[in-house]
Short mmCIF file of C-alpha atoms in Angstrom, two decimals:
data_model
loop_
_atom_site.label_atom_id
_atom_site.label_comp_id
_atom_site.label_asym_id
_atom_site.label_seq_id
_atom_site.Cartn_x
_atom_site.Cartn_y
_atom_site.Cartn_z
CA UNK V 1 70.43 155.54 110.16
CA UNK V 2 69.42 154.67 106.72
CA UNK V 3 67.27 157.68 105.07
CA UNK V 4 63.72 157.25 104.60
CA UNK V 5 63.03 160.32 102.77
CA UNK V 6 65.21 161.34 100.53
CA UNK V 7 67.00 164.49 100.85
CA UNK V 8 65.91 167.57 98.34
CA UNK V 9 63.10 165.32 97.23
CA UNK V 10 59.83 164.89 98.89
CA UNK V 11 57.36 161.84 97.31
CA UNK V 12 55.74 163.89 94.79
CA UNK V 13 58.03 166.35 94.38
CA UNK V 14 60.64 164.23 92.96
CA UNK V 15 59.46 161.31 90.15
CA UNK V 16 62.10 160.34 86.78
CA UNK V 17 60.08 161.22 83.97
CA UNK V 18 58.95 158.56 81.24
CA UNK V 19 62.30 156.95 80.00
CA UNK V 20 62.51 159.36 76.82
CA UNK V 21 63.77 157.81 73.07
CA UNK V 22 66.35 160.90 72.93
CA UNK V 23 65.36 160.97 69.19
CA UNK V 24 65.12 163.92 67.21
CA UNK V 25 61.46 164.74 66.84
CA UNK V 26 60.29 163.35 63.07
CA UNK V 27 59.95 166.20 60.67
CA UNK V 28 56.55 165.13 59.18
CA UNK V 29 54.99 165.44 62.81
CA UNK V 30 56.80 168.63 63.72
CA UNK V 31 54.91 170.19 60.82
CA UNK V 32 51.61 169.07 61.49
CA UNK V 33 51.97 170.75 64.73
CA UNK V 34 53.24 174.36 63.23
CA UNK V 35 50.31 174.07 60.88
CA UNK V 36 47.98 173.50 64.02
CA UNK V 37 49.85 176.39 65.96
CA UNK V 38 47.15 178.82 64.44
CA UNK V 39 44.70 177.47 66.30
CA UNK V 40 43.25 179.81 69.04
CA UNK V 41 40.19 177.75 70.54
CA UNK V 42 40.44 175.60 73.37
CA UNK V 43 40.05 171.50 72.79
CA UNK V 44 37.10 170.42 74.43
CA UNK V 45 37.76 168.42 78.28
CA UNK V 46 38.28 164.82 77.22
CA UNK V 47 39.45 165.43 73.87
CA UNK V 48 37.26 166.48 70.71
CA UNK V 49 36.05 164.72 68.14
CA UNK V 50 38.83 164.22 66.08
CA UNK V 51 41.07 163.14 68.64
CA UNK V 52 39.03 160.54 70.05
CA UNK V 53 37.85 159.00 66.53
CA UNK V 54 41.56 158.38 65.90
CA UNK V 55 41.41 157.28 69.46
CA UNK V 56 38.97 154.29 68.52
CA UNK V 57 40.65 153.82 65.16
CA UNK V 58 44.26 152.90 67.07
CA UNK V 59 42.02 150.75 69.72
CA UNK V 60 40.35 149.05 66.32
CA UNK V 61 43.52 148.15 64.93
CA UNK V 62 44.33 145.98 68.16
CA UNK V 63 41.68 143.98 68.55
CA UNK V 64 39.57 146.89 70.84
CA UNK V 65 36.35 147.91 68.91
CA UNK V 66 35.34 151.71 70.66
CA UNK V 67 33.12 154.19 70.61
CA UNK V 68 33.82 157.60 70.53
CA UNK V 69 31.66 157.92 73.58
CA UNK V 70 33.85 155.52 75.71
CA UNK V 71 37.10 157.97 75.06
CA UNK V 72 38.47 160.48 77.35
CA UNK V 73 41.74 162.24 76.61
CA UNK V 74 44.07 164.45 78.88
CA UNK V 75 47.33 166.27 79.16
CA UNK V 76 49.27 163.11 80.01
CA UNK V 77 48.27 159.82 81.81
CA UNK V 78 48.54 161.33 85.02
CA UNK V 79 45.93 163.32 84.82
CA UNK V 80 43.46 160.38 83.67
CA UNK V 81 44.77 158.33 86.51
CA UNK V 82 44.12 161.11 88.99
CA UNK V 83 40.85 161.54 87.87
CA UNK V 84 39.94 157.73 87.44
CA UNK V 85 41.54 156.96 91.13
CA UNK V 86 39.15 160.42 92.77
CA UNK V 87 36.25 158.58 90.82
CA UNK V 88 36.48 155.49 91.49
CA UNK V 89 37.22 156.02 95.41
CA UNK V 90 38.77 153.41 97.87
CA UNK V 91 41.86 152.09 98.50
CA UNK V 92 44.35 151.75 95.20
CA UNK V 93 46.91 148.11 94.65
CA UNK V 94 49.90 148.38 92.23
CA UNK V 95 52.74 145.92 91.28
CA UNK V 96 56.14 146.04 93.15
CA UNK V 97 57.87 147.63 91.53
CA UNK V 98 55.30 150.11 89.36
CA UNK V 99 55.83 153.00 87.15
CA UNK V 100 57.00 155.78 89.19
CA UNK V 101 53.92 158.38 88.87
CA UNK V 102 51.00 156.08 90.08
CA UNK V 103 51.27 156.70 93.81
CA UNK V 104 51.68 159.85 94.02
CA UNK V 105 48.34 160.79 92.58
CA UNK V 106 46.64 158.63 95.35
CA UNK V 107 48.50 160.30 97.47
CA UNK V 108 47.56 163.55 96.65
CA UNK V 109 44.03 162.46 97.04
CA UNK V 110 44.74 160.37 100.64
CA UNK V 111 44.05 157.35 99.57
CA UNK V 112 46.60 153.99 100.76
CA UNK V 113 48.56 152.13 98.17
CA UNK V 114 49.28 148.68 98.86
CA UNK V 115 52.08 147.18 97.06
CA UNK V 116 51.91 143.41 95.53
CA UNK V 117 54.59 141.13 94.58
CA UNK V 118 55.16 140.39 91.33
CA UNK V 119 56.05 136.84 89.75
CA UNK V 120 59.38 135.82 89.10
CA UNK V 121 58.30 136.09 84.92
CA UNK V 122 57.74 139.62 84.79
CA UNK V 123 57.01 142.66 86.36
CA UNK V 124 53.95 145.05 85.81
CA UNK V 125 51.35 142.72 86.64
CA UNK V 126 50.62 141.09 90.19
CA UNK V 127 50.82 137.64 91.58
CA UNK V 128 47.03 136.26 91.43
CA UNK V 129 47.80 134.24 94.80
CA UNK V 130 49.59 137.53 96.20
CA UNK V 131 46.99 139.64 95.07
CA UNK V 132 44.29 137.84 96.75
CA UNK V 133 46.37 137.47 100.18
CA UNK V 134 46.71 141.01 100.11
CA UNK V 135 43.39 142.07 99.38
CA UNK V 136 42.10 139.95 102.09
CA UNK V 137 44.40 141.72 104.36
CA UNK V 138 43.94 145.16 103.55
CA UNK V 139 39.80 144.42 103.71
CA UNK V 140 40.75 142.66 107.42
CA UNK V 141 42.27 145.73 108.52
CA UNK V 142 39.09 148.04 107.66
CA UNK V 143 40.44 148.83 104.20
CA UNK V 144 38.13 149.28 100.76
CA UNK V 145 40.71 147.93 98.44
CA UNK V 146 38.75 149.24 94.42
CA UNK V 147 41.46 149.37 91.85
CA UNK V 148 44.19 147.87 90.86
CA UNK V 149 46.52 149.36 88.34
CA UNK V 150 48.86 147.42 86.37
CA UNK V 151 50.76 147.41 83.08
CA UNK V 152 51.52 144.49 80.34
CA UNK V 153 54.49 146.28 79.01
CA UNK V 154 56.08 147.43 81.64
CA UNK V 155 58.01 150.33 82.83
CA UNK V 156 60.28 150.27 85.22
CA UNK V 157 61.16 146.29 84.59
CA UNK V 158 60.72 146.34 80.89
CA UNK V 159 59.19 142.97 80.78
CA UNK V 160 55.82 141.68 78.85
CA UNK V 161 54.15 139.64 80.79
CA UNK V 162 52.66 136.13 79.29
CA UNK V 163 49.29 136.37 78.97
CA UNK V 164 48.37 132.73 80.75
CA UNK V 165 49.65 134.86 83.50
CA UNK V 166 47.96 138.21 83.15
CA UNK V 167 44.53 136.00 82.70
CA UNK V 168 45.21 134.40 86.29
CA UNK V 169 45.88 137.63 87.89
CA UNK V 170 42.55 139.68 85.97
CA UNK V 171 40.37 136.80 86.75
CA UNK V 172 41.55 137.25 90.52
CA UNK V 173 40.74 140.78 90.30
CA UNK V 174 37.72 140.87 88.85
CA UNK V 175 36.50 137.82 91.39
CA UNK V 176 37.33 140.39 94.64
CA UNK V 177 35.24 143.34 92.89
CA UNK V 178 38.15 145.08 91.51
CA UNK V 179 38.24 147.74 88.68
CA UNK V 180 41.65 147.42 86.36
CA UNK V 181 43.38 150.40 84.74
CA UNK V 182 45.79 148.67 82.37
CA UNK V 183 48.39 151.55 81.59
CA UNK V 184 49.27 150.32 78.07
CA UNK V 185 51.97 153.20 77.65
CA UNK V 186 54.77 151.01 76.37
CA UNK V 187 52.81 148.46 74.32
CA UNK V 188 54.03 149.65 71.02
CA UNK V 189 57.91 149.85 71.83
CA UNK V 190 57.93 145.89 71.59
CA UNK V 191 61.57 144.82 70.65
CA UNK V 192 60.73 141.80 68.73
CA UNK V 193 56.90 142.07 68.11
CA UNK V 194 56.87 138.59 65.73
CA UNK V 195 58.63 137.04 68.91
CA UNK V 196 56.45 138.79 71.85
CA UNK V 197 52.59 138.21 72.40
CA UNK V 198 51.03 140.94 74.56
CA UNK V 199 47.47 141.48 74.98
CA UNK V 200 45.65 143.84 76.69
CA UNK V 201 43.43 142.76 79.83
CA UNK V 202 40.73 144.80 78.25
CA UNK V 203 40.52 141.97 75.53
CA UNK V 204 39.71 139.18 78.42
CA UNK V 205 37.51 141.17 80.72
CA UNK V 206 36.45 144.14 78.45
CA UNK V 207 33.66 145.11 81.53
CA UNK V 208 36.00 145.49 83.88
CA UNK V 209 38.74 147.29 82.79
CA UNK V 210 40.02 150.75 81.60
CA UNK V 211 42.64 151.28 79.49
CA UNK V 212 45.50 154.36 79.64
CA UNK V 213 47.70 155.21 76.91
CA UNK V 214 50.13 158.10 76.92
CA UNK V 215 51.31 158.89 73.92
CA UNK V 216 54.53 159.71 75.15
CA UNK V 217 55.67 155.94 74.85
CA UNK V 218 55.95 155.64 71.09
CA UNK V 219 53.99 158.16 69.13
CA UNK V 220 54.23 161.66 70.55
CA UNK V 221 57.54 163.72 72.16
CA UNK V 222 57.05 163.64 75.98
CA UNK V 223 57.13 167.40 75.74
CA UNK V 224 53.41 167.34 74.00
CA UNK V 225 51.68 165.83 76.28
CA UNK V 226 48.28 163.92 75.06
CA UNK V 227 46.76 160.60 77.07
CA UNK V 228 43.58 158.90 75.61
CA UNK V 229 41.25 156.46 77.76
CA UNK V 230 38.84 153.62 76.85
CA UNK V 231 36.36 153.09 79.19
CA UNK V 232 34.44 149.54 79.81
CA UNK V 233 30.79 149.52 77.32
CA UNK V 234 28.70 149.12 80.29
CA UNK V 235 26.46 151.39 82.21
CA UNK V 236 28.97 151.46 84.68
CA UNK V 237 31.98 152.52 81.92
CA UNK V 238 29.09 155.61 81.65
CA UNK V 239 29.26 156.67 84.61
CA UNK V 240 33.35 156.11 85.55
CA UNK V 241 33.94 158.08 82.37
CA UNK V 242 31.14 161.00 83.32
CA UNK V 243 32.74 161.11 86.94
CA UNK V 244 36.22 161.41 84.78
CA UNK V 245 35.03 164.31 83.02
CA UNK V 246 34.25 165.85 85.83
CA UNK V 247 37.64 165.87 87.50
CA UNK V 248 39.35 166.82 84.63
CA UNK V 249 36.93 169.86 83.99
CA UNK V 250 37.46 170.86 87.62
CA UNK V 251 41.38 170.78 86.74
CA UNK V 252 41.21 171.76 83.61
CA UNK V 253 43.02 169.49 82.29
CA UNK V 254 42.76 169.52 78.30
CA UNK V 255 45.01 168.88 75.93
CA UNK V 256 46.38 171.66 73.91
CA UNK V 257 45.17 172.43 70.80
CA UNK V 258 47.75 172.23 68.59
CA UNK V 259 49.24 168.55 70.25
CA UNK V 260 45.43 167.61 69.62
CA UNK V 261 45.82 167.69 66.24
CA UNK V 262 49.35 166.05 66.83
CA UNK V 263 47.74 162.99 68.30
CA UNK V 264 45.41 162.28 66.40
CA UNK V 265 47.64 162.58 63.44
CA UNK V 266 50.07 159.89 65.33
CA UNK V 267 47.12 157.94 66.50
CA UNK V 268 46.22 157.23 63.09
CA UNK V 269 49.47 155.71 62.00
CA UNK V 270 50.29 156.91 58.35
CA UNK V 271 53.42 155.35 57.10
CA UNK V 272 55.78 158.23 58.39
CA UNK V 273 54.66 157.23 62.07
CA UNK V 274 54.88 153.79 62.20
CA UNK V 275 58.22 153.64 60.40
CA UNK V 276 59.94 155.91 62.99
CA UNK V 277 57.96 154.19 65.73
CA UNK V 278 59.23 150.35 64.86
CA UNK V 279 62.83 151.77 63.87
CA UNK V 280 63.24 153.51 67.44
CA UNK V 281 61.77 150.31 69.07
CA UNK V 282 64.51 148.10 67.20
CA UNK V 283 67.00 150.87 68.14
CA UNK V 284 66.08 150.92 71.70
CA UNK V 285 65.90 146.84 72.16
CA UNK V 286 69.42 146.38 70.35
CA UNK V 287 71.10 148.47 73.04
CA UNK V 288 68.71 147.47 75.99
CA UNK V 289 70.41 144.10 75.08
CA UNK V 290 73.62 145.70 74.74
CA UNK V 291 73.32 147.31 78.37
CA UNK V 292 71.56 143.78 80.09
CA UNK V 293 74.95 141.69 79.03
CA UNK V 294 76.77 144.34 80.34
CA UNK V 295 75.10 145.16 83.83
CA UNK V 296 75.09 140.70 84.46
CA UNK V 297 78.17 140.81 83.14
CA UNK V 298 79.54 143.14 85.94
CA UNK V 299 77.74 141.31 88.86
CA UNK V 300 74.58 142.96 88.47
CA UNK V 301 70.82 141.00 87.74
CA UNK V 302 68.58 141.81 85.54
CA UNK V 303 65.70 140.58 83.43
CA UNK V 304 66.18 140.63 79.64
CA UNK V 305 64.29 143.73 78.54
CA UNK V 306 61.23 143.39 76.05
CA UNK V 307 59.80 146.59 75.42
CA UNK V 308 60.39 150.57 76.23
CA UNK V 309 63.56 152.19 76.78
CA UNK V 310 64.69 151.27 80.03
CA UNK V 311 65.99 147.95 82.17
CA UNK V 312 65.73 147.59 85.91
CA UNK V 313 69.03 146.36 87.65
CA UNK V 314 69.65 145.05 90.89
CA UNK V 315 72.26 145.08 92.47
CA UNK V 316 72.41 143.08 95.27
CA UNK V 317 74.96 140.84 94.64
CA UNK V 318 77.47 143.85 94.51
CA UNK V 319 76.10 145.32 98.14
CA UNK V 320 79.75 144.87 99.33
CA UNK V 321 81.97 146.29 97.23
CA UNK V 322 78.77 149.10 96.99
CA UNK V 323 79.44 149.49 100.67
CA UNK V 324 83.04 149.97 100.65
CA UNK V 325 81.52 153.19 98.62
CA UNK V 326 79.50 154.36 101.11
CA UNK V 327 76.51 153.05 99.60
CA UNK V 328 73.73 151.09 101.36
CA UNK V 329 69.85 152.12 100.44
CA UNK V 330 68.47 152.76 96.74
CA UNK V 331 68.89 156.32 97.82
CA UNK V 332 72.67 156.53 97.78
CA UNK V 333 73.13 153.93 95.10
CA UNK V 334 71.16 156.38 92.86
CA UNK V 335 73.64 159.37 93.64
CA UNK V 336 76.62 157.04 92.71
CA UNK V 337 75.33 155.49 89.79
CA UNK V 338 74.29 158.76 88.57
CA UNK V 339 77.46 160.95 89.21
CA UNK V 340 79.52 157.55 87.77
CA UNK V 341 77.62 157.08 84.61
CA UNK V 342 76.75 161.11 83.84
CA UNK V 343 72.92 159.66 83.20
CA UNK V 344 69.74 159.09 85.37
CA UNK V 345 69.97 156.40 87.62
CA UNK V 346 66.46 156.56 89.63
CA UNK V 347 66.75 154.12 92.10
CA UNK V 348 63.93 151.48 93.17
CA UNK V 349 62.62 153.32 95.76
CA UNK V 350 60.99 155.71 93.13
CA UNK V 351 58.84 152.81 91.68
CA UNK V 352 57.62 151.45 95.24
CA UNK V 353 60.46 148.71 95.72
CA UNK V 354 62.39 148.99 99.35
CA UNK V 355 64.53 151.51 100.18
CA UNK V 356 67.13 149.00 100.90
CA UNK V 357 66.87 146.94 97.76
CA UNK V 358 70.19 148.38 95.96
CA UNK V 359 67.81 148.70 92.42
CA UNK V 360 67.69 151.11 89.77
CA UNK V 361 66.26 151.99 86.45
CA UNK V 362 68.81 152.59 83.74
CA UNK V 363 67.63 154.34 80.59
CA UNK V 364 68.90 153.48 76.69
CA UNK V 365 68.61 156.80 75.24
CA UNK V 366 71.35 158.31 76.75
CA UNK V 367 73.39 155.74 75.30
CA UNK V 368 72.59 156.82 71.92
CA UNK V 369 74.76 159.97 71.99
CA UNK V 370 74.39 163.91 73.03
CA UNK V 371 73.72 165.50 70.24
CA UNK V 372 70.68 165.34 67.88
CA UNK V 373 73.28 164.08 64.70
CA UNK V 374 74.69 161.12 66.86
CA UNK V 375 70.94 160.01 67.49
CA UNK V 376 69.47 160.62 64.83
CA UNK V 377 72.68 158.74 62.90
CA UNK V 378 72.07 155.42 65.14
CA UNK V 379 68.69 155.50 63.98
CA UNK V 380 70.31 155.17 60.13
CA UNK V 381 72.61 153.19 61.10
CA UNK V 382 72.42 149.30 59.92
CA UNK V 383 74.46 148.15 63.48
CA UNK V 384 74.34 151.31 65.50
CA UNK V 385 76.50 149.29 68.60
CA UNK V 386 79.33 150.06 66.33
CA UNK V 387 78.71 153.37 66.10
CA UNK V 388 81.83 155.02 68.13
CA UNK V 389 79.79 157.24 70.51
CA UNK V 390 77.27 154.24 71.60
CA UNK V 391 80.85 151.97 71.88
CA UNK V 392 82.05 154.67 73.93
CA UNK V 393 78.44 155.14 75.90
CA UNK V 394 78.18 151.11 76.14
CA UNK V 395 82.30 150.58 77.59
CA UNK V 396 81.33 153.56 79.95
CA UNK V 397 78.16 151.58 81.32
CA UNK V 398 80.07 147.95 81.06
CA UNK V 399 83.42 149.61 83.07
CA UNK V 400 81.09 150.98 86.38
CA UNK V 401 80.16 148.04 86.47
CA UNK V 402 83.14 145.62 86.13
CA UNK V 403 84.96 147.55 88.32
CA UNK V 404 82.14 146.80 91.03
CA UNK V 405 82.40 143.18 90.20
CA UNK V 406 86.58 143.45 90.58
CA UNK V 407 85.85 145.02 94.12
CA UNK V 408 83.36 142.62 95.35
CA UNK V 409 85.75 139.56 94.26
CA UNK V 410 88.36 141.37 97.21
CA UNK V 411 86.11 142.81 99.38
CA UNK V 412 86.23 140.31 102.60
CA UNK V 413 83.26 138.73 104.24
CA UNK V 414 81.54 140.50 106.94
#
């Protein structure tokens, strides 16, 4: 019988962290936070003053005026999405697939998360006409469908979605009463940004939606963990964000002094930031790229990735030759991609896709090397996919894969 929960991992026991850059931390940051390591008082629940002016100044810069007073920040985006689903109450909707940590924090709390299909354009974002079927469902059924999370730039599928489309699916939202948390984690690891328009749902329906950031995408180390929140300007923003403070007092869930400082160095973006931000993003999309023509080269599908440092793979088309390995749920194809390739290989299952849908997430920065020299000498590098360790890294990746394609072509119908 095919497994439904996967051995040695129970749902929230078991989540792949944030796809990491695998970068050596940048030496300007690393000594803003020794000179902050003094520090012996506590940061104030939802961030202090400093870290949530530099808060509003990054939300200024795109296109996001805020107050000070509409900013919460927290040890890491799941802790703001905990407290923002206990607050807001009712049942939760998320994208199939979604980022790995945002059901288990509604499960913690016993709420149901209802899955909705995404378009064929992107992932991260809902289809409006799917969204609205399902809503109507779940409120047939005796359900209180409240929020919907979704993200623009997207982890696990690495795709941006167009923003004709994200304006469909918000307006659908906001017509059935829903509050939007728009996890914007990934929107500054854009792989072309001159070629790819994102905008933020807050920008269409400012009222109605909150935004997450964890800083862990492209400013801070995932090891310091810092998340800032920008709550609607609205009475009602008031009272989501007082409710917010709440949980996260009753968890005590602040962010540690010294990372304070940290962030809101990074969140203002001096020079030093910024450059090592849009370098790793370059980095990152030149061997997504890299790793997409190799995975549909072996057999596999997969969108071309946008943003992050990650692509999502399925591989259905290769569920023969997979089965001639003993592999038939997301489950199993995770163990064999992962003991074949000697990197993560979360499979689908972890970001609410089907068991049986043979998908997983594949990540770019262990292709950059495994030591902090090779990384940090692809990030100097003026063609880093001729770097020998990354050539090595990259045939590694492209061989699992051809040989899959090789034993599908023989493998005989069934």
């Amino acid at each position: 019988m095919p497994r439904t929960d996967p051995e040695g991992h129970g749902p929230v026991r078991y989540g792949p962290p944030l796809p990491a850059d695998g970068l050596p931390v940048l030496p300007e940051l690393s000594a803003v936070l020794a000179a902050a390591a003094s520090r012996a008082e506590s940061e104030p629940v939802g961030g202090g003053p400093a870290l949530r002016a530099a808060a509003c100044g990054y939300w200024e810069r795109r296109g996001l005026p805020t107050a000070p007073d509409r900013v919460a920040a927290a040890p890491g985006a799941p802790a703001l999405l905990l407290a923002l689903t206990a607050a807001l109450g009712g049942d939760v909707l998320a994208p199939r697939p979604c980022t790995a940590w945002w059901t288990p924090y509604a499960r913690l709390l016993g709420r149901p998360v209802y899955h909705v299909a995404t378009p064929v354009e992107c992932g991260g974002v809902p289809d409006p006409y799917a969204l609205l079927e399902t809503v109507r469902r779940v409120r047939a059924e005796g359900g209180d469908p409240r929020l919907l999370v979704l993200s623009v730039a997207d982890d696990p599928t690495a795709t941006v979605a167009p923003p004709e489309f994200l304006h469909e699916t918000v307006e659908a939202a906001v017509g059935e009463g829903l509050h939007l948390v728009s996890d914007e984690t990934w929107r500054d690891t854009l792989h072309d940004p001159h070629e790819t328009v994102l905008l933020s749902p807050a920008e269409m329906l400012p009222e109605k939606v909150t935004v997450v950031t964890d800083l862990a995408g492209g400013l801070l180390p995932p090891g310091w963990p810092a998340a800032v929140a920008r709550f609607p300007a609205s009475a009602a923003g008031d009272g989501l964000r007082a409710r917010v403070l709440d949980v996260l007092t009753a968890l005590d869930a602040c962010v540690a002094a010294p990372v304070a400082v940290a962030a809101g160095h990074v969140l203002g973006e001096p020079g030093p930031v910024t450059a090592r931000r849009s370098a790793a993003a370059r980095l990152h999309g030149r061997v997504a790229a890299a790793a997409h023509a190799a995975v549909v080269a072996g057999g596999a599908l997969a969108r071309l990735p946008r943003a992050g440092r990650h692509l999502y793979v399925d591989l259905g088309p290769l569920r023969a030759a997979l089965g001639a390995q003993g592999v038939s749920d997301a489950q199993e194809l995770e163990d064999f991609l992962t003991a074949r390739l000697g990197m993560p290989a979360p499979g689908g299952h972890r970001f609410g896709d089907d068991l049986q849908a043979l998908r997983v997430r594949l990540c770019t920065g262990p292709l950059l090397g495994a030591s902090d020299e090779e990384r940090a000498e692809c990030l100097r590098s003026p063609d880093p996919l001729e770097l020998p360790h990354v050539q090595r890294a990259l045939i590694q990746l492209r061989s699992v894969f051809d040989d899959l394609r090789d034993a599908q072509r023989w493998e005989p119908p069934r």
